[in-house]
Coordinates of C-alpha atoms in Angstrom, one line a residue:
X72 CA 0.0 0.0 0.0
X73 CA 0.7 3.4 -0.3
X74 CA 2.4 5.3 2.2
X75 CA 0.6 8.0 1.2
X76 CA -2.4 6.6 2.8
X77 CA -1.9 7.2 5.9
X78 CA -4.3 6.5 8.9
X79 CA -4.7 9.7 9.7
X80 CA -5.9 10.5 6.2
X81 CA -8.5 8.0 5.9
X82 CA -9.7 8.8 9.4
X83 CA -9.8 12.8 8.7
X84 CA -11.6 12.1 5.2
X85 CA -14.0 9.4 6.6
X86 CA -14.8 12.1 9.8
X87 CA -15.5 14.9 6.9
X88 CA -18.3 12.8 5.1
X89 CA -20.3 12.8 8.3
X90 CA -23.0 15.2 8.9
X91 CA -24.1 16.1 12.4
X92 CA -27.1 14.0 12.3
X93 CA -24.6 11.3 11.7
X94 CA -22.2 12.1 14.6
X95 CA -25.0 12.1 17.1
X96 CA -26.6 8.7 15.7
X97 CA -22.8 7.0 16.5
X98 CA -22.6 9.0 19.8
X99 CA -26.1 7.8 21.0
X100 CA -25.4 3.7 19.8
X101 CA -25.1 1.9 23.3
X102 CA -21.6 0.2 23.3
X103 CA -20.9 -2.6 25.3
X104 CA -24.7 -3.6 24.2
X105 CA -25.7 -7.5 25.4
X106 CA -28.9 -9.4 24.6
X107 CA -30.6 -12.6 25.0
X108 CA -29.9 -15.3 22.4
X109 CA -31.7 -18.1 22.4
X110 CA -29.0 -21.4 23.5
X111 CA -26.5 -18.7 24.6
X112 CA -27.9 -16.6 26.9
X113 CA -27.4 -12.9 27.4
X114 CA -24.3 -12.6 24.7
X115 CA -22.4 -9.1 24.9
X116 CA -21.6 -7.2 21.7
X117 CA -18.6 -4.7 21.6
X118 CA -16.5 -3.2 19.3
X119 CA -13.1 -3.6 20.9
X120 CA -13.7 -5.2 24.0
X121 CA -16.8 -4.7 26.7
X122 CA -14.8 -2.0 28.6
X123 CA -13.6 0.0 25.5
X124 CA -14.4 0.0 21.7
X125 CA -10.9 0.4 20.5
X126 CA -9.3 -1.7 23.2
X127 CA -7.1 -4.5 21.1
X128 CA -7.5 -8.3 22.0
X129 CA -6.2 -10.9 20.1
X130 CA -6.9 -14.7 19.7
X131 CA -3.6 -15.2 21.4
X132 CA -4.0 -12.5 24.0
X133 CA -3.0 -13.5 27.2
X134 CA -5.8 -14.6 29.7
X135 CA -4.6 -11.8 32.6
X136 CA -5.6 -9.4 29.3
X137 CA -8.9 -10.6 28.8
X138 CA -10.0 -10.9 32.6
X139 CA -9.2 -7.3 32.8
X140 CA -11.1 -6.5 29.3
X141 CA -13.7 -8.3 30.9
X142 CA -14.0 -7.6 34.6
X143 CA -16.8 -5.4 34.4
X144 CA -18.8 -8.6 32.7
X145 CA -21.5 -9.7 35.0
X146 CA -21.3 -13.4 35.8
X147 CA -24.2 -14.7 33.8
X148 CA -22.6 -13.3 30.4
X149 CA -20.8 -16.8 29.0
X150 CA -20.9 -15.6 25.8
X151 CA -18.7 -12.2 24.0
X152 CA -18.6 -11.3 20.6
X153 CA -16.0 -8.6 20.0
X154 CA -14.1 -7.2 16.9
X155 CA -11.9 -3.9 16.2
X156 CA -9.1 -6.3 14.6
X157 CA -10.5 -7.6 11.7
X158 CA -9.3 -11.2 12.1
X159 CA -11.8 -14.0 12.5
X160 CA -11.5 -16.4 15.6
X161 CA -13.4 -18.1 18.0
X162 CA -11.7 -19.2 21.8
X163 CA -12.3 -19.9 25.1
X164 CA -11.0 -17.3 27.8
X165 CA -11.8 -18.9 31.2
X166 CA -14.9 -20.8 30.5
X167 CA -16.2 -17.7 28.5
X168 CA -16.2 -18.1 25.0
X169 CA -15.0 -15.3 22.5
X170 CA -15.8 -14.7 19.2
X171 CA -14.7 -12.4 16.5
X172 CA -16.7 -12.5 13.2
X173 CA -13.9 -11.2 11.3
X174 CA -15.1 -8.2 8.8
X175 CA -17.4 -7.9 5.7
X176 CA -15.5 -5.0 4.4
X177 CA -12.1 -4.9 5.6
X178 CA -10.9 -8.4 6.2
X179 CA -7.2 -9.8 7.2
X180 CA -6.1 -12.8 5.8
X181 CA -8.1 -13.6 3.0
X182 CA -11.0 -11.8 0.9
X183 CA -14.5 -11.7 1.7
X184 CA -17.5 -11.5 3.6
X185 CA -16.5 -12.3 7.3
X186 CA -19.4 -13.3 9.8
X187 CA -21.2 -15.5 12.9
X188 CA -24.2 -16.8 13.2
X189 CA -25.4 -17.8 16.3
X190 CA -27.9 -20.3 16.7
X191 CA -28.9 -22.6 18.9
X192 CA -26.0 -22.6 21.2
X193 CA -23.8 -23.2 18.4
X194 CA -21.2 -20.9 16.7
X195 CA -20.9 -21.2 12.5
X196 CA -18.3 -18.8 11.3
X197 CA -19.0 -18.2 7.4
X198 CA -17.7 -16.3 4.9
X199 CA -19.5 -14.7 1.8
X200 CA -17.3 -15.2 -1.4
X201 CA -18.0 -11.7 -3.1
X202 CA -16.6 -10.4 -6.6
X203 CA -13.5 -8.9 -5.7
X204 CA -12.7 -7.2 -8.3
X205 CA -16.1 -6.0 -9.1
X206 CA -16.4 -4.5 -5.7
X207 CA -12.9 -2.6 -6.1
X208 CA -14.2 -1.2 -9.4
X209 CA -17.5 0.0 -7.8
X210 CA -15.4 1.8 -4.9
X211 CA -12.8 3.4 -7.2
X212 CA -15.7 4.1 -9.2
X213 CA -17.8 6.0 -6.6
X214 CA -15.7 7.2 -4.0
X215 CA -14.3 10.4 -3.6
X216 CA -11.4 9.4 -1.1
X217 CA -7.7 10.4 -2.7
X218 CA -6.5 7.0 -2.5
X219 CA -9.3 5.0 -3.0
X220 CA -7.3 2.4 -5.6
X221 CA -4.7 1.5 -2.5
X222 CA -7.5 1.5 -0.3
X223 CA -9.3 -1.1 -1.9
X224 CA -5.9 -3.3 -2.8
X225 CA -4.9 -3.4 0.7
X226 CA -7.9 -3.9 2.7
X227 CA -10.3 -5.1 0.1
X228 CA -8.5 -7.3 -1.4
X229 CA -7.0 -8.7 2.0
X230 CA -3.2 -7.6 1.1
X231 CA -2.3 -8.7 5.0
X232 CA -2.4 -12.1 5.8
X233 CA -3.7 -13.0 9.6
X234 CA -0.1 -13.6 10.4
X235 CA 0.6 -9.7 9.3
X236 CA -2.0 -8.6 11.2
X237 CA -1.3 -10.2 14.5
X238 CA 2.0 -9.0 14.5
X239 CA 1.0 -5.3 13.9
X240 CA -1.7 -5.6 16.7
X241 CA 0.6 -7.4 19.0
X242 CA 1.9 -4.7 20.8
X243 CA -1.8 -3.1 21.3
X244 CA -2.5 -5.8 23.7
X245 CA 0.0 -5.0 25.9
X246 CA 1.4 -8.4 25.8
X247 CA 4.5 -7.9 27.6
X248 CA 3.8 -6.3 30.6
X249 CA 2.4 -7.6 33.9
X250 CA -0.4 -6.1 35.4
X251 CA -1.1 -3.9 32.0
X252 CA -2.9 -0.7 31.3
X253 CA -5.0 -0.2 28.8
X254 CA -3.6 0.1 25.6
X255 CA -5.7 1.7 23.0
X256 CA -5.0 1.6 19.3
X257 CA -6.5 2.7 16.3
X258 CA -4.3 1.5 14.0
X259 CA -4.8 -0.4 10.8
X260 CA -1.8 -3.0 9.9
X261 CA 0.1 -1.0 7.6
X262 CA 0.7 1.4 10.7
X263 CA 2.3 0.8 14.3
X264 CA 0.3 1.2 17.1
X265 CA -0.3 4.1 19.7
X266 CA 2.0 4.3 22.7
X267 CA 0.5 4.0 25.9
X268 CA -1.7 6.7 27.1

């Protein structure tokens, strides 16, 4: 990809598409949000993690990360579904499972539609083959953004591969340290992650 897409680019050109009625719609969205699911439970949906929506948490995150991330979980909650990365998995964390759907848009490792369904107490990850190329096209085509062609070959076209990804990420969850802080980061993998705050 380009370096001269640079996060701070995409981010400042997405934030000047939005109109006020869109700011407050994404201000006002509840966020952790957790329902009922039938065979699950009450299932939490976050962004990042329950305790913040840009919080980074990985498949191999260490379990001390995820008991913080998930401390303010009430007991009953067996079930999260989280995202932020971009990179499909499903574990247990402590007799808790985890799950992140991947991404429809924007997915690491290989292209495609990225989801969950839950049903029935049981998890099916699934992925939507879509026309690359003719999605590409229709983006170049349409959008306005500067850099819309190495947008869509890097993220549409799923230049990183899950192993890129994870390395990127890595140091967002804090992985190294012992009794952590929270480490936010909203990075994509082409870029290195915030320091500490």
């Amino acid at each position: 990809m380009s370096n001269s897409m640079s996060r701070t680019r995409v981010t400042t050109w997405a934030a000047e598409q939005l109109s006020p009625e869109h700011i407050d719609l994404l201000a006002g969205l509840p966020h952790p949000i957790t329902l009922e699911i039938e065979g699950f439970g009450p299932v939490t949906f976050c962004h990042g993690t329950p305790r913040a929506d840009d919080e980074v948490v990985l498949v191999d995150t260490r379990l001390e990360r995820w008991a913080e991330a998930f401390a303010g979980l009430a007991d009953s909650v067996r079930t999260v579904v989280c995202g932020h990365t971009h990179m499909p998995f499903v574990r247990l964390v402590d007799r808790r499972q985890v799950i992140n759907p991947g991404s429809v848009g924007m997915p690491y490792g290989r292209s495609g539609g990225h989801w969950v369904l839950l049903r029935a107490g049981g998890v099916s990850m699934r992925r939507t083959i879509v026309d690359v190329d003719a999605a590409c096209a229709q983006i170049v085509g349409e959008s306005t953004f500067p850099d819309r062609q190495d947008w869509v070959d890097y993220f549409v076209r799923a230049a990183a591969s899950d192993a890129e990804a994870l390395t990127t990420f890595a140091p967002g969850d804090d992985r190294h340290a012992a009794g952590s802080r929270l480490v936010r980061c909203r990075s994509s993998p082409q870029e290195q992650v915030s320091p500490r705050e």
